[in-house]
Amino acid sequence: MSTQHQAIARCREFLADHQIAMGEAINIRHYTDWSNYKHIQPFAVVFPKTTEQVSKILAICNELKQPIVPQGGMTGVAGAGIAEANEIVIALDKMNQIEEIDPYASTMTVEAGLTLEEAQNAARAADLYFPVDVGGRGSCQIGGNIATNAGGLSVIRYGMMRDHVLGMEVVLADGRVLNLMNKMIKNNAGYDLKQNFIGAEGTLGIVTRAVLKLSPQPKELTTCLCAFPDYLSAVKLLRHLQKRLTTPNAFEVMWDEYYQLSLSWMQNHANPLSQHYPIYAVFDVEGSAEDLENILAELFETGEILDAVIAQTQAQAHQLWLIRETVPAEISSTGRPLCFDVSMPIGQLGEFKAICQDRIAKQYPQLVSLFFGHIGDSNMHIILDLKDQEEQVIDDLIYGLDEIVYDVVRQFKGSISAEHGIGLLKRDYLHYSVDENALNVMKQLKQLFDPNGILNPHKVFKSS
């Protein structure tokens, strides 16, 4: 009997039939993530309901040396949740409860399978705020957000997922449960072990519960869309806002190719500005519209802002943000997206964009590369739609584009992954951003936490 069959047979001793899916009973959503990198039916999917069941599953698989892949909402774009045909998936969908909201400590204790949107809504109902926000909020799960150190629109002001996790419960590869639950901001009792699991993409342990830090509800926000003659003018506006008002809740930059495509896909939506410009920013900031208008007027005088519109209603604010949000959503639903997610010092992002786009255009003139992102936290996204490319050349096309983009990232001493993780897609380029000694320490940590290499094998770096 194979190790897979042995593992499932032993899991049936404590899991109900509806907690195990095999063959045609496996939902297609477990085949791939939003990257569409591979479509593979795993050997089986198990749905534990408690940390104790997760512990038993991992202890069995560790004993049998059976690989196991943790999955959340499958909204990742780096292939970290994709399982091979001989691997067992552990899905935490049924562990989705909110255990407590503590208004005095401003914390929320949740199970890892809770969706991000459910956490946001629960915080809001308690007159608090959970600021981590990504496009897949309705599907992605807190455990996956922790495993990938999720970022999103509000990082510039509030930080990434790492900044909002006070404590966690995590199950190690051998089934041991680490109780790292903590509700205090200040806790210097030895090593902060939870940091090892945040951003580790399920390769060191599986998070089952977490204590999240909540924030006060933000004051009323003003939404604005500005146009600029060049990239650095957008950065100058950001610095003016931070100095004279407050750090924006979000500050998103779009180059004109992206902006025009988005408007073309938005039904009955005219350009809110008087014409097209080289680059734009849409942002939310606390403070009065009058204070914002004073800042914009000064930059109009210097020529660093060419055009601007301030939303007068929530509906208008929503329409301005749709310009930023439409392209990724449309390409993901109707096309075949190839996404890049890189970072480097903020002042270099404009130059990076120019060099990278020029190299892509010269080698692949049939492709349109779209640049946008959370530049306030040094994060640039690039998206290309490969849906019209011949299937037999897709792999070569992806490899060639990877080589171009990551080579330019290496030249700028940036990171090949700002917020999406490494998974399978970026694994072979990790050494572009991480030196050999650091990589070796990462591999030593993997060996320490998972000596049999059963947890999400071959993700981040190849298993030995």
CSV table of C-alpha atoms in Angstrom, one decimal:
chain,number,residue,atom,x,y,z
A,1,MET,CA,0.0,0.0,0.0
A,2,SER,CA,1.4,3.5,-0.9
A,3,THR,CA,2.2,6.0,1.8
A,4,GLN,CA,-0.7,8.1,0.5
A,5,HIS,CA,-3.2,5.3,1.0
A,6,GLN,CA,-1.7,4.5,4.4
A,7,ALA,CA,-2.0,8.1,5.5
A,8,ILE,CA,-5.6,8.5,4.4
A,9,ALA,CA,-6.6,5.1,5.9
A,10,ARG,CA,-5.2,6.2,9.3
A,11,CYS,CA,-6.8,9.6,9.0
A,12,ARG,CA,-10.2,7.9,8.5
A,13,GLU,CA,-9.9,6.7,12.1
A,14,PHE,CA,-10.6,10.2,13.4
A,15,LEU,CA,-11.9,12.2,10.4
A,16,ALA,CA,-15.5,11.9,9.2
A,17,ASP,CA,-16.1,10.9,5.6
A,18,HIS,CA,-17.0,14.5,4.6
A,19,GLN,CA,-13.6,15.6,5.9
A,20,ILE,CA,-11.8,13.6,3.2
A,21,ALA,CA,-12.1,14.2,-0.5
A,22,MET,CA,-10.5,12.0,-3.2
A,23,GLY,CA,-10.7,11.6,-6.9
A,24,GLU,CA,-13.7,13.3,-8.6
A,25,ALA,CA,-14.9,14.5,-5.2
A,26,ILE,CA,-12.0,17.0,-5.0
A,27,ASN,CA,-13.1,20.5,-5.9
A,28,ILE,CA,-11.2,21.9,-8.9
A,29,ARG,CA,-10.3,24.9,-6.8
A,30,HIS,CA,-7.7,22.7,-5.1
A,31,TYR,CA,-5.9,22.2,-8.4
A,32,THR,CA,-4.2,25.6,-8.7
A,33,ASP,CA,-4.0,29.1,-7.3
A,34,TRP,CA,-4.6,32.4,-9.1
A,35,SER,CA,-1.3,32.1,-10.9
A,36,ASN,CA,-2.7,29.2,-13.1
A,37,TYR,CA,0.8,27.9,-13.1
A,38,LYS,CA,-0.2,24.2,-13.0
A,39,HIS,CA,-3.5,22.4,-12.8
A,40,ILE,CA,-3.0,19.2,-10.8
A,41,GLN,CA,-5.4,17.1,-8.9
A,42,PRO,CA,-3.8,16.2,-5.5
A,43,PHE,CA,-4.1,12.7,-4.2
A,44,ALA,CA,-6.5,13.8,-1.5
A,45,VAL,CA,-7.8,16.8,0.4
A,46,VAL,CA,-8.4,16.6,4.2
A,47,PHE,CA,-10.5,19.1,6.1
A,48,PRO,CA,-9.6,19.2,9.8
A,49,LYS,CA,-12.0,20.9,12.2
A,50,THR,CA,-9.6,21.3,15.2
A,51,THR,CA,-5.9,21.8,16.0
A,52,GLU,CA,-5.9,18.3,17.5
A,53,GLN,CA,-6.9,16.9,14.1
A,54,VAL,CA,-4.2,18.9,12.3
A,55,SER,CA,-1.7,17.6,14.8
A,56,LYS,CA,-2.7,14.0,14.2
A,57,ILE,CA,-2.6,14.4,10.4
A,58,LEU,CA,0.9,15.8,10.4
A,59,ALA,CA,2.2,13.2,12.9
A,60,ILE,CA,0.9,10.4,10.6
A,61,CYS,CA,2.4,12.0,7.5
A,62,ASN,CA,5.7,12.8,9.2
A,63,GLU,CA,6.0,9.1,10.3
A,64,LEU,CA,5.2,7.9,6.7
A,65,LYS,CA,7.3,10.7,5.1
A,66,GLN,CA,4.2,11.6,3.1
A,67,PRO,CA,4.3,15.1,1.6
A,68,ILE,CA,1.5,17.4,2.6
A,69,VAL,CA,0.5,20.8,1.2
A,70,PRO,CA,-1.4,23.4,3.3
A,71,GLN,CA,-4.0,25.4,1.3
A,72,GLY,CA,-6.1,28.5,2.2
A,73,GLY,CA,-8.2,30.4,-0.2
A,74,MET,CA,-5.9,29.7,-3.2
A,75,THR,CA,-5.6,33.4,-4.1
A,76,GLY,CA,-1.8,33.4,-4.2
A,77,VAL,CA,0.0,34.1,-7.4
A,78,ALA,CA,3.3,32.3,-6.8
A,79,GLY,CA,2.2,28.7,-6.8
A,80,ALA,CA,2.8,28.1,-3.1
A,81,GLY,CA,-0.4,26.2,-2.6
A,82,ILE,CA,-0.2,23.9,-5.6
A,83,ALA,CA,0.2,20.2,-4.8
A,84,GLU,CA,1.6,17.4,-6.9
A,85,ALA,CA,-0.5,14.3,-7.7
A,86,ASN,CA,1.2,12.3,-5.0
A,87,GLU,CA,0.7,14.9,-2.3
A,88,ILE,CA,-2.1,15.3,0.3
A,89,VAL,CA,-3.6,18.7,0.8
A,90,ILE,CA,-4.7,20.0,4.2
A,91,ALA,CA,-7.3,22.7,3.8
A,92,LEU,CA,-8.4,24.7,6.9
A,93,ASP,CA,-11.8,25.8,5.5
A,94,LYS,CA,-13.6,24.3,8.4
A,95,MET,CA,-11.5,26.0,11.0
A,96,ASN,CA,-13.1,29.4,10.4
A,97,GLN,CA,-14.4,30.7,13.8
A,98,ILE,CA,-13.9,34.1,15.5
A,99,GLU,CA,-13.1,33.1,19.1
A,100,GLU,CA,-12.9,36.5,20.7
A,101,ILE,CA,-12.8,40.2,20.1
A,102,ASP,CA,-11.2,42.1,23.0
A,103,PRO,CA,-12.1,45.8,22.8
A,104,TYR,CA,-9.8,46.7,25.6
A,105,ALA,CA,-6.7,45.0,24.2
A,106,SER,CA,-7.9,45.8,20.6
A,107,THR,CA,-7.3,42.2,19.5
A,108,MET,CA,-9.2,39.5,17.6
A,109,THR,CA,-8.5,35.8,18.2
A,110,VAL,CA,-9.4,33.7,15.1
A,111,GLU,CA,-9.0,30.3,13.5
A,112,ALA,CA,-6.8,30.2,10.5
A,113,GLY,CA,-9.5,29.4,8.0
A,114,LEU,CA,-11.5,32.6,8.6
A,115,THR,CA,-11.5,34.8,5.5
A,116,LEU,CA,-9.9,38.2,5.5
A,117,GLU,CA,-13.2,39.9,4.7
A,118,GLU,CA,-14.9,38.1,7.6
A,119,ALA,CA,-12.2,39.4,9.9
A,120,GLN,CA,-12.5,42.9,8.6
A,121,ASN,CA,-16.3,42.9,9.0
A,122,ALA,CA,-16.2,41.6,12.5
A,123,ALA,CA,-13.6,44.3,13.5
A,124,ARG,CA,-15.8,46.9,11.9
A,125,ALA,CA,-18.9,45.7,13.8
A,126,ALA,CA,-16.9,46.2,17.0
A,127,ASP,CA,-16.0,49.7,16.0
A,128,LEU,CA,-12.4,48.6,15.3
A,129,TYR,CA,-10.4,48.2,12.1
A,130,PHE,CA,-8.3,45.4,10.6
A,131,PRO,CA,-6.2,47.2,8.0
A,132,VAL,CA,-4.6,44.4,6.0
A,133,ASP,CA,-6.5,44.5,2.7
A,134,VAL,CA,-6.0,42.7,-0.6
A,135,GLY,CA,-8.1,42.1,-3.7
A,136,GLY,CA,-8.9,38.5,-2.8
A,137,ARG,CA,-10.3,39.5,0.6
A,138,GLY,CA,-13.5,37.5,0.1
A,139,SER,CA,-11.6,34.2,-0.5
A,140,CYS,CA,-8.2,34.5,1.1
A,141,GLN,CA,-7.8,33.1,4.6
A,142,ILE,CA,-6.0,34.5,7.7
A,143,GLY,CA,-3.7,31.5,7.8
A,144,GLY,CA,-2.7,32.1,4.2
A,145,ASN,CA,-2.3,35.8,4.8
A,146,ILE,CA,0.1,34.9,7.6
A,147,ALA,CA,1.9,32.3,5.6
A,148,THR,CA,2.6,34.8,2.8
A,149,ASN,CA,3.0,37.9,5.0
A,150,ALA,CA,0.3,39.6,3.0
A,151,GLY,CA,0.5,43.3,2.1
A,152,GLY,CA,-2.0,45.1,0.0
A,153,LEU,CA,-3.2,48.6,-0.3
A,154,SER,CA,-2.8,49.9,3.2
A,155,VAL,CA,0.8,48.8,3.9
A,156,ILE,CA,2.1,52.3,3.5
A,157,ARG,CA,0.3,53.4,6.7
A,158,TYR,CA,-0.3,50.2,8.7
A,159,GLY,CA,2.4,47.7,7.6
A,160,MET,CA,2.1,44.1,6.4
A,161,MET,CA,0.5,41.1,8.0
A,162,ARG,CA,3.6,40.6,10.2
A,163,ASP,CA,2.8,43.9,11.9
A,164,HIS,CA,-0.7,42.7,12.9
A,165,VAL,CA,0.0,39.3,14.3
A,166,LEU,CA,0.5,39.3,18.1
A,167,GLY,CA,0.3,35.6,18.6
A,168,MET,CA,-0.4,32.3,17.0
A,169,GLU,CA,-0.8,28.6,17.4
A,170,VAL,CA,1.2,26.5,14.9
A,171,VAL,CA,1.5,22.8,14.3
A,172,LEU,CA,5.0,21.5,13.5
A,173,ALA,CA,5.7,18.8,10.9
A,174,ASP,CA,5.9,16.1,13.6
A,175,GLY,CA,2.5,17.1,15.1
A,176,ARG,CA,3.8,19.1,18.0
A,177,VAL,CA,1.6,22.2,18.8
A,178,LEU,CA,3.4,25.4,19.6
A,179,ASN,CA,1.2,27.7,21.8
A,180,LEU,CA,2.5,31.1,20.9
A,181,MET,CA,-0.8,32.9,21.6
A,182,ASN,CA,-0.2,36.3,23.0
A,183,LYS,CA,-2.3,39.5,23.3
A,184,MET,CA,0.4,41.9,24.4
A,185,ILE,CA,2.3,44.3,22.1
A,186,LYS,CA,5.3,44.1,24.4
A,187,ASN,CA,6.5,40.6,25.1
A,188,ASN,CA,10.3,40.0,25.2
A,189,ALA,CA,10.2,36.6,26.8
A,190,GLY,CA,12.9,34.9,24.7
A,191,TYR,CA,12.9,34.3,21.0
A,192,ASP,CA,9.9,35.6,19.1
A,193,LEU,CA,9.3,32.2,17.5
A,194,LYS,CA,6.1,33.3,15.6
A,195,GLN,CA,8.3,35.3,13.2
A,196,ASN,CA,9.7,32.1,11.8
A,197,PHE,CA,6.3,31.1,10.4
A,198,ILE,CA,5.1,34.5,9.1
A,199,GLY,CA,6.0,34.6,5.4
A,200,ALA,CA,7.3,31.0,5.4
A,201,GLU,CA,4.6,29.8,3.0
A,202,GLY,CA,3.7,26.7,5.1
A,203,THR,CA,7.1,25.2,4.8
A,204,LEU,CA,8.0,25.3,8.5
A,205,GLY,CA,4.6,24.7,10.2
A,206,ILE,CA,0.9,25.1,9.8
A,207,VAL,CA,-0.8,28.1,11.6
A,208,THR,CA,-4.1,27.1,13.1
A,209,ARG,CA,-5.1,30.1,15.2
A,210,ALA,CA,-3.9,33.7,15.5
A,211,VAL,CA,-4.3,36.8,17.7
A,212,LEU,CA,-4.6,39.8,15.4
A,213,LYS,CA,-3.9,43.4,16.4
A,214,LEU,CA,-6.7,45.8,15.6
A,215,SER,CA,-6.6,49.5,15.0
A,216,PRO,CA,-9.0,52.4,15.6
A,217,GLN,CA,-11.4,53.1,12.8
A,218,PRO,CA,-9.8,55.6,10.4
A,219,LYS,CA,-11.3,59.1,10.3
A,220,GLU,CA,-13.2,60.2,7.2
A,221,LEU,CA,-11.0,59.8,4.1
A,222,THR,CA,-10.6,62.1,1.1
A,223,THR,CA,-10.0,60.3,-2.2
A,224,CYS,CA,-8.0,62.0,-4.9
A,225,LEU,CA,-6.7,61.2,-8.4
A,226,CYS,CA,-3.7,63.2,-9.6
A,227,ALA,CA,-1.7,63.3,-12.9
A,228,PHE,CA,2.0,64.0,-13.1
A,229,PRO,CA,4.7,64.7,-15.7
A,230,ASP,CA,7.0,62.0,-14.3
A,231,TYR,CA,7.4,59.4,-11.6
A,232,LEU,CA,9.4,61.5,-9.1
A,233,SER,CA,6.7,64.2,-9.0
A,234,ALA,CA,4.3,61.5,-7.7
A,235,VAL,CA,6.8,60.7,-4.9
A,236,LYS,CA,7.1,64.4,-4.1
A,237,LEU,CA,3.3,64.6,-3.6
A,238,LEU,CA,3.5,61.6,-1.3
A,239,ARG,CA,6.1,63.3,0.9
A,240,HIS,CA,4.1,66.5,1.0
A,241,LEU,CA,1.1,64.6,2.2
A,242,GLN,CA,3.1,62.7,4.9
A,243,LYS,CA,4.6,65.9,6.1
A,244,ARG,CA,1.6,68.2,6.2
A,245,LEU,CA,-1.4,65.9,6.6
A,246,THR,CA,-0.8,62.3,7.4
A,247,THR,CA,0.5,59.2,5.8
A,248,PRO,CA,-2.2,58.1,3.2
A,249,ASN,CA,-4.2,55.0,3.9
A,250,ALA,CA,-3.3,54.0,0.3
A,251,PHE,CA,-1.2,55.6,-2.4
A,252,GLU,CA,-1.4,53.8,-5.8
A,253,VAL,CA,0.5,54.7,-8.9
A,254,MET,CA,-0.5,53.8,-12.5
A,255,TRP,CA,1.4,54.5,-15.7
A,256,ASP,CA,-0.7,55.6,-18.7
A,257,GLU,CA,-0.9,52.2,-20.6
A,258,TYR,CA,-2.5,50.7,-17.5
A,259,TYR,CA,-4.8,53.8,-16.9
A,260,GLN,CA,-6.1,53.8,-20.5
A,261,LEU,CA,-6.7,50.0,-20.6
A,262,SER,CA,-8.6,50.2,-17.3
A,263,LEU,CA,-10.9,53.0,-18.6
A,264,SER,CA,-11.6,51.0,-21.7
A,265,TRP,CA,-12.9,48.1,-19.6
A,266,MET,CA,-15.0,50.2,-17.3
A,267,GLN,CA,-18.5,50.5,-18.8
A,268,ASN,CA,-19.8,54.0,-19.4
A,269,HIS,CA,-16.9,55.5,-17.5
A,270,ALA,CA,-15.3,58.6,-19.0
A,271,ASN,CA,-11.8,59.8,-18.1
A,272,PRO,CA,-12.3,61.9,-14.9
A,273,LEU,CA,-9.4,64.1,-15.9
A,274,SER,CA,-9.2,66.5,-18.9
A,275,GLN,CA,-6.8,64.3,-20.9
A,276,HIS,CA,-4.2,61.5,-20.7
A,277,TYR,CA,-0.9,62.0,-18.9
A,278,PRO,CA,2.3,60.0,-18.3
A,279,ILE,CA,1.5,58.8,-14.8
A,280,TYR,CA,-1.2,59.0,-12.2
A,281,ALA,CA,-1.8,58.4,-8.5
A,282,VAL,CA,-5.0,57.6,-6.7
A,283,PHE,CA,-4.9,57.9,-2.9
A,284,ASP,CA,-7.0,58.1,0.3
A,285,VAL,CA,-5.8,60.5,3.0
A,286,GLU,CA,-7.2,61.8,6.3
A,287,GLY,CA,-7.8,65.5,6.5
A,288,SER,CA,-10.1,68.1,5.0
A,289,ALA,CA,-10.5,68.6,1.3
A,290,GLU,CA,-9.4,72.2,1.8
A,291,ASP,CA,-6.1,71.2,3.3
A,292,LEU,CA,-5.5,68.8,0.4
A,293,GLU,CA,-6.5,71.4,-2.2
A,294,ASN,CA,-3.8,73.8,-0.7
A,295,ILE,CA,-1.1,71.2,-1.2
A,296,LEU,CA,-2.2,70.4,-4.7
A,297,ALA,CA,-2.4,74.1,-5.6
A,298,GLU,CA,1.3,74.6,-4.6
A,299,LEU,CA,2.4,71.6,-6.8
A,300,PHE,CA,0.3,72.9,-9.7
A,301,GLU,CA,2.3,76.1,-9.5
A,302,THR,CA,5.6,74.2,-9.8
A,303,GLY,CA,4.4,71.9,-12.6
A,304,GLU,CA,4.7,68.8,-10.5
A,305,ILE,CA,1.0,68.1,-10.7
A,306,LEU,CA,-0.7,68.5,-14.1
A,307,ASP,CA,-4.3,67.6,-13.3
A,308,ALA,CA,-6.3,66.4,-10.3
A,309,VAL,CA,-9.8,65.6,-9.2
A,310,ILE,CA,-11.1,65.2,-5.6
A,311,ALA,CA,-14.0,62.9,-5.0
A,312,GLN,CA,-17.1,64.7,-3.6
A,313,THR,CA,-19.1,61.6,-2.7
A,314,GLN,CA,-18.4,58.0,-1.8
A,315,ALA,CA,-19.7,56.9,-5.2
A,316,GLN,CA,-17.1,59.1,-6.9
A,317,ALA,CA,-14.4,57.8,-4.7
A,318,HIS,CA,-15.4,54.3,-5.6
A,319,GLN,CA,-15.2,55.1,-9.3
A,320,LEU,CA,-11.7,56.5,-8.9
A,321,TRP,CA,-10.5,53.4,-7.1
A,322,LEU,CA,-12.1,51.2,-9.9
A,323,ILE,CA,-9.5,52.6,-12.3
A,324,ARG,CA,-6.8,51.0,-10.1
A,325,GLU,CA,-8.7,47.8,-9.5
A,326,THR,CA,-10.2,46.9,-12.8
A,327,VAL,CA,-7.2,45.7,-14.8
A,328,PRO,CA,-6.0,42.9,-12.5
A,329,ALA,CA,-9.6,41.7,-11.9
A,330,GLU,CA,-10.4,41.7,-15.6
A,331,ILE,CA,-7.2,39.9,-16.7
A,332,SER,CA,-7.6,37.3,-14.0
A,333,SER,CA,-11.2,36.5,-15.0
A,334,THR,CA,-10.9,36.6,-18.8
A,335,GLY,CA,-7.2,36.3,-19.6
A,336,ARG,CA,-4.0,34.5,-18.6
A,337,PRO,CA,-2.1,36.8,-16.3
A,338,LEU,CA,1.6,36.8,-15.7
A,339,CYS,CA,2.2,38.9,-12.6
A,340,PHE,CA,5.4,40.3,-11.1
A,341,ASP,CA,5.7,41.8,-7.7
A,342,VAL,CA,9.0,43.4,-6.9
A,343,SER,CA,10.5,46.1,-4.7
A,344,MET,CA,13.4,48.4,-4.4
A,345,PRO,CA,14.2,51.9,-3.0
A,346,ILE,CA,11.3,54.1,-3.9
A,347,GLY,CA,13.4,56.7,-5.8
A,348,GLN,CA,14.6,54.0,-8.3
A,349,LEU,CA,11.2,52.5,-9.3
A,350,GLY,CA,10.7,55.0,-12.2
A,351,GLU,CA,14.0,54.1,-13.7
A,352,PHE,CA,13.4,50.4,-13.1
A,353,LYS,CA,10.1,50.7,-15.0
A,354,ALA,CA,11.7,52.4,-18.0
A,355,ILE,CA,14.5,49.9,-18.4
A,356,CYS,CA,12.3,46.9,-17.7
A,357,GLN,CA,9.5,47.9,-20.1
A,358,ASP,CA,12.1,48.7,-22.9
A,359,ARG,CA,13.7,45.3,-22.6
A,360,ILE,CA,10.3,43.5,-22.7
A,361,ALA,CA,9.2,45.5,-25.7
A,362,LYS,CA,12.4,44.8,-27.6
A,363,GLN,CA,12.3,41.0,-27.0
A,364,TYR,CA,8.5,40.5,-27.0
A,365,PRO,CA,7.0,43.3,-29.1
A,366,GLN,CA,3.6,41.4,-29.3
A,367,LEU,CA,3.1,41.9,-25.5
A,368,VAL,CA,1.9,44.9,-23.6
A,369,SER,CA,3.5,45.3,-20.1
A,370,LEU,CA,1.4,47.2,-17.5
A,371,PHE,CA,3.1,48.8,-14.6
A,372,PHE,CA,1.4,49.9,-11.4
A,373,GLY,CA,1.6,49.4,-7.6
A,374,HIS,CA,1.9,50.5,-4.0
A,375,ILE,CA,5.0,52.7,-4.6
A,376,GLY,CA,4.6,54.4,-1.2
A,377,ASP,CA,6.0,51.1,0.2
A,378,SER,CA,8.5,50.6,-2.7
A,379,ASN,CA,6.3,47.9,-4.3
A,380,MET,CA,5.9,47.7,-8.1
A,381,HIS,CA,3.6,45.3,-9.9
A,382,ILE,CA,3.9,44.3,-13.5
A,383,ILE,CA,1.1,42.4,-15.3
A,384,LEU,CA,1.0,40.9,-18.8
A,385,ASP,CA,-1.9,39.0,-20.4
A,386,LEU,CA,-0.7,35.8,-22.2
A,387,LYS,CA,-4.1,34.6,-23.3
A,388,ASP,CA,-3.5,35.2,-27.0
A,389,GLN,CA,-0.1,33.5,-27.1
A,390,GLU,CA,0.3,30.0,-28.6
A,391,GLU,CA,0.2,27.3,-25.9
A,392,GLN,CA,3.3,25.6,-27.0
A,393,VAL,CA,5.4,28.7,-26.4
A,394,ILE,CA,3.9,29.8,-23.1
A,395,ASP,CA,6.6,28.2,-20.9
A,396,ASP,CA,9.4,29.7,-23.0
A,397,LEU,CA,7.7,33.0,-22.9
A,398,ILE,CA,7.3,33.0,-19.1
A,399,TYR,CA,10.9,31.9,-18.7
A,400,GLY,CA,12.1,34.7,-20.9
A,401,LEU,CA,10.0,37.4,-19.1
A,402,ASP,CA,11.2,36.1,-15.8
A,403,GLU,CA,14.8,36.4,-16.9
A,404,ILE,CA,14.3,40.0,-18.1
A,405,VAL,CA,12.4,41.3,-15.0
A,406,TYR,CA,14.5,39.6,-12.3
A,407,ASP,CA,17.7,40.5,-14.0
A,408,VAL,CA,16.8,44.2,-13.8
A,409,VAL,CA,15.7,43.7,-10.2
A,410,ARG,CA,19.1,42.2,-9.4
A,411,GLN,CA,20.8,45.2,-11.1
A,412,PHE,CA,18.9,47.5,-8.8
A,413,LYS,CA,19.6,45.3,-5.7
A,414,GLY,CA,15.9,44.9,-5.1
A,415,SER,CA,13.6,42.1,-4.1
A,416,ILE,CA,12.1,39.6,-6.5
A,417,SER,CA,9.1,39.4,-4.1
A,418,ALA,CA,7.6,42.4,-2.3
A,419,GLU,CA,4.4,40.7,-1.0
A,420,HIS,CA,3.4,37.7,-3.0
A,421,GLY,CA,6.0,35.2,-1.7
A,422,ILE,CA,8.3,32.8,-3.5
A,423,GLY,CA,6.3,29.6,-3.9
A,424,LEU,CA,7.3,27.7,-7.1
A,425,LEU,CA,7.3,30.5,-9.6
A,426,LYS,CA,10.2,32.6,-8.0
A,427,ARG,CA,12.1,29.8,-6.4
A,428,ASP,CA,14.9,29.6,-9.0
A,429,TYR,CA,15.5,33.4,-8.7
A,430,LEU,CA,15.6,33.7,-4.9
A,431,HIS,CA,19.4,33.9,-5.0
A,432,TYR,CA,19.0,37.2,-7.0
A,433,SER,CA,17.8,38.8,-3.8
A,434,VAL,CA,19.2,36.7,-1.0
A,435,ASP,CA,22.9,36.0,-0.6
A,436,GLU,CA,24.4,32.5,-0.2
A,437,ASN,CA,24.9,32.6,3.6
A,438,ALA,CA,21.3,33.7,4.2
A,439,LEU,CA,20.0,31.0,1.9
A,440,ASN,CA,22.0,28.4,3.8
A,441,VAL,CA,20.5,29.6,7.1
A,442,MET,CA,17.0,29.4,5.6
A,443,LYS,CA,17.7,25.8,4.6
A,444,GLN,CA,19.0,25.0,8.1
A,445,LEU,CA,15.8,26.3,9.6
A,446,LYS,CA,13.8,24.1,7.2
A,447,GLN,CA,15.9,21.1,8.3
A,448,LEU,CA,15.3,22.0,11.9
A,449,PHE,CA,11.6,22.4,11.7
A,450,ASP,CA,10.8,19.8,9.1
A,451,PRO,CA,13.7,17.2,8.9
A,452,ASN,CA,11.7,14.8,6.7
A,453,GLY,CA,10.8,17.6,4.3
A,454,ILE,CA,7.0,16.8,4.3
A,455,LEU,CA,5.7,20.4,4.6
A,456,ASN,CA,5.0,22.0,1.3
A,457,PRO,CA,8.1,20.5,-0.4
A,458,HIS,CA,10.0,22.3,-3.2
A,459,LYS,CA,8.4,25.6,-2.3
A,460,VAL,CA,10.7,28.6,-1.6
A,461,PHE,CA,13.7,26.5,-2.5
A,462,LYS,CA,14.1,23.0,-3.8
A,463,SER,CA,13.9,20.3,-1.1
A,464,SER,CA,17.1,18.2,-0.9
